[in-house]
Amino acid sequence: MSNVFSEIISFIKNIYKDKDIIPLHEPTFKGNEEKYVLDTIKSTFVSSVGEYVNLLEKKISAFTGMKGAVATVNGTQALYLALKISDVQPNDEVITQPLTFVATANAISYTGAFPIFLDVDKNTLGLSATELLNFIENDCEKTGGVLLNKKTKRKIKAVVPMHTFGHPCEIEKIAAICEKYDLSLIEDAAESLGSYYNSKHTGSFGKIGILSFNGNKTITTGGGGMLVTNDLNLAAKAKHLSTTAKVAHPYEFIHDETGYNFRMPNINAALGVAQMEYIDEILENKRKIAMQYKEFFKNIKGVQFVDEPENTKSNFWLNTILFNDPDDKINFLKTCIENKIMARSIWRPMHLLDMYKENYKNSLINTEFLYNSGVNLPSTPVFTS
Ligand SMILES: Cc1ncc(COP(=O)(O)O)c(C=O)c1O
């Protein structure tokens, strides 16, 4: 396999010619980022009040086709807020996938509910609609209008599928199941800005979607996130809770419930507004990299490139390959480190982490296969001008 590794390493080095160290995904600032950030400094509006926050919300709302958008300090807290306003309570259960970044499970835990783990599909890398339906039909019962997990006797309140590495999961089927069983659908679209299922933006299929603008994402605000929804009452509720539940008043500080300080600062939003001005170009260049990888891996034996699933357009946030032999995965990662290439293993699945290993799960064959074989490759878009 070492010849194959050398071929892959040379290919990556050729894409990122000018780099000594090749990161997994780094931000590009080639627009009005500096100008807008300086604007916030000059105006003194660097904190959570300011026009850039409102402007970023408008831009994301228009881009995703969602009526409401609420900017937050990060994607994790956007997800926590989304669960909170969907009435997820301590001791409830929330169905999610084990193959995700830890923030998905953590945000569920912050509410006092238990994340429970159902398997993903091999081709989408996201929550399997078949597994979801099997679990509800065979392992749950409806009592007094609520869905109970027969084994744990806990209420199932919500489903949080995640669009892994930007590839949309079977979200239409999942949405239909949630509708049928009256479960809140909250999409973790942290990685999938610019990804579509049947031409509809990810995050827009259920009650609420969330996005992340962390430094490694398709666009960045430094740190930041967004909650998107078509329900304007929910958007208003999220905004109120994220701004310490402060009631508008000319001079008094009145707060009508226990709120949070989760509003995105204006200085961060300024970066995001500048990035949104050329998001189409970012997405186009990311797709170009993905197509180069796809073409290249057609001729590489023992390795499979993860393509966008049928009926979807992926943003290819992180390009992923699967090694037939798990030993090759580890050896390849070691070779990348030697070559200063920051390729990374797919996340260790949630059910294998100490804090979640006792949580309810079903058979997770696909998740374990993907973890044992999957590697993310450098995916920063390359700009020629
Ligand atoms: C799947 C997923 N969910 C949630 C998050 C949390 O977003 P943030 O880092 O903005 O808190 C991330 C990314 O970081 C993510 O990849």
Short mmCIF file of C-alpha atoms in Angstrom, two decimals, residues 4-23 289 292-293 296-297 332 334-343 377-380 382:
data_model
loop_
_atom_site.label_atom_id
_atom_site.label_comp_id
_atom_site.label_asym_id
_atom_site.label_seq_id
_atom_site.Cartn_x
_atom_site.Cartn_y
_atom_site.Cartn_z
CA VAL A 4 -0.62 4.09 -3.08
CA PHE A 5 0.02 6.32 -0.06
CA SER A 6 2.81 8.13 -1.96
CA GLU A 7 0.50 8.65 -4.90
CA ILE A 8 -2.22 10.14 -2.67
CA ILE A 9 0.26 12.35 -0.80
CA SER A 10 1.70 13.69 -4.09
CA PHE A 11 -1.80 14.40 -5.36
CA ILE A 12 -2.71 16.39 -2.22
CA LYS A 13 0.61 18.29 -2.33
CA ASN A 14 -0.08 19.17 -5.94
CA ILE A 15 -3.50 20.65 -5.08
CA TYR A 16 -2.06 22.76 -2.25
CA LYS A 17 1.23 23.64 -3.97
CA ASP A 18 2.08 26.76 -1.98
CA LYS A 19 1.63 25.21 1.48
CA ASP A 20 4.34 23.89 3.76
CA ILE A 21 1.80 22.50 6.22
CA ILE A 22 -1.51 21.50 4.63
CA PRO A 23 -4.44 22.04 7.03
CA ILE A 289 -11.49 20.19 -5.24
CA GLN A 292 -10.49 16.39 -8.54
CA TYR A 293 -10.41 13.93 -5.64
CA PHE A 296 -8.24 10.69 -8.86
CA PHE A 297 -9.65 7.99 -6.55
CA PHE A 332 -2.07 6.42 5.90
CA LYS A 334 0.73 8.37 10.08
CA THR A 335 2.21 8.97 6.62
CA CYS A 336 0.19 12.19 6.33
CA ILE A 337 1.59 13.46 9.64
CA GLU A 338 5.14 12.74 8.40
CA ASN A 339 4.31 14.78 5.31
CA LYS A 340 2.75 17.69 7.27
CA ILE A 341 -0.69 16.96 5.85
CA MET A 342 -3.47 17.35 8.41
CA ALA A 343 -5.72 14.53 7.20
CA LEU A 377 -8.72 14.87 3.45
CA PRO A 378 -7.66 18.53 3.21
CA SER A 379 -10.62 20.38 1.72
CA THR A 380 -9.86 24.11 1.79
CA VAL A 382 -8.36 26.97 -3.74
#
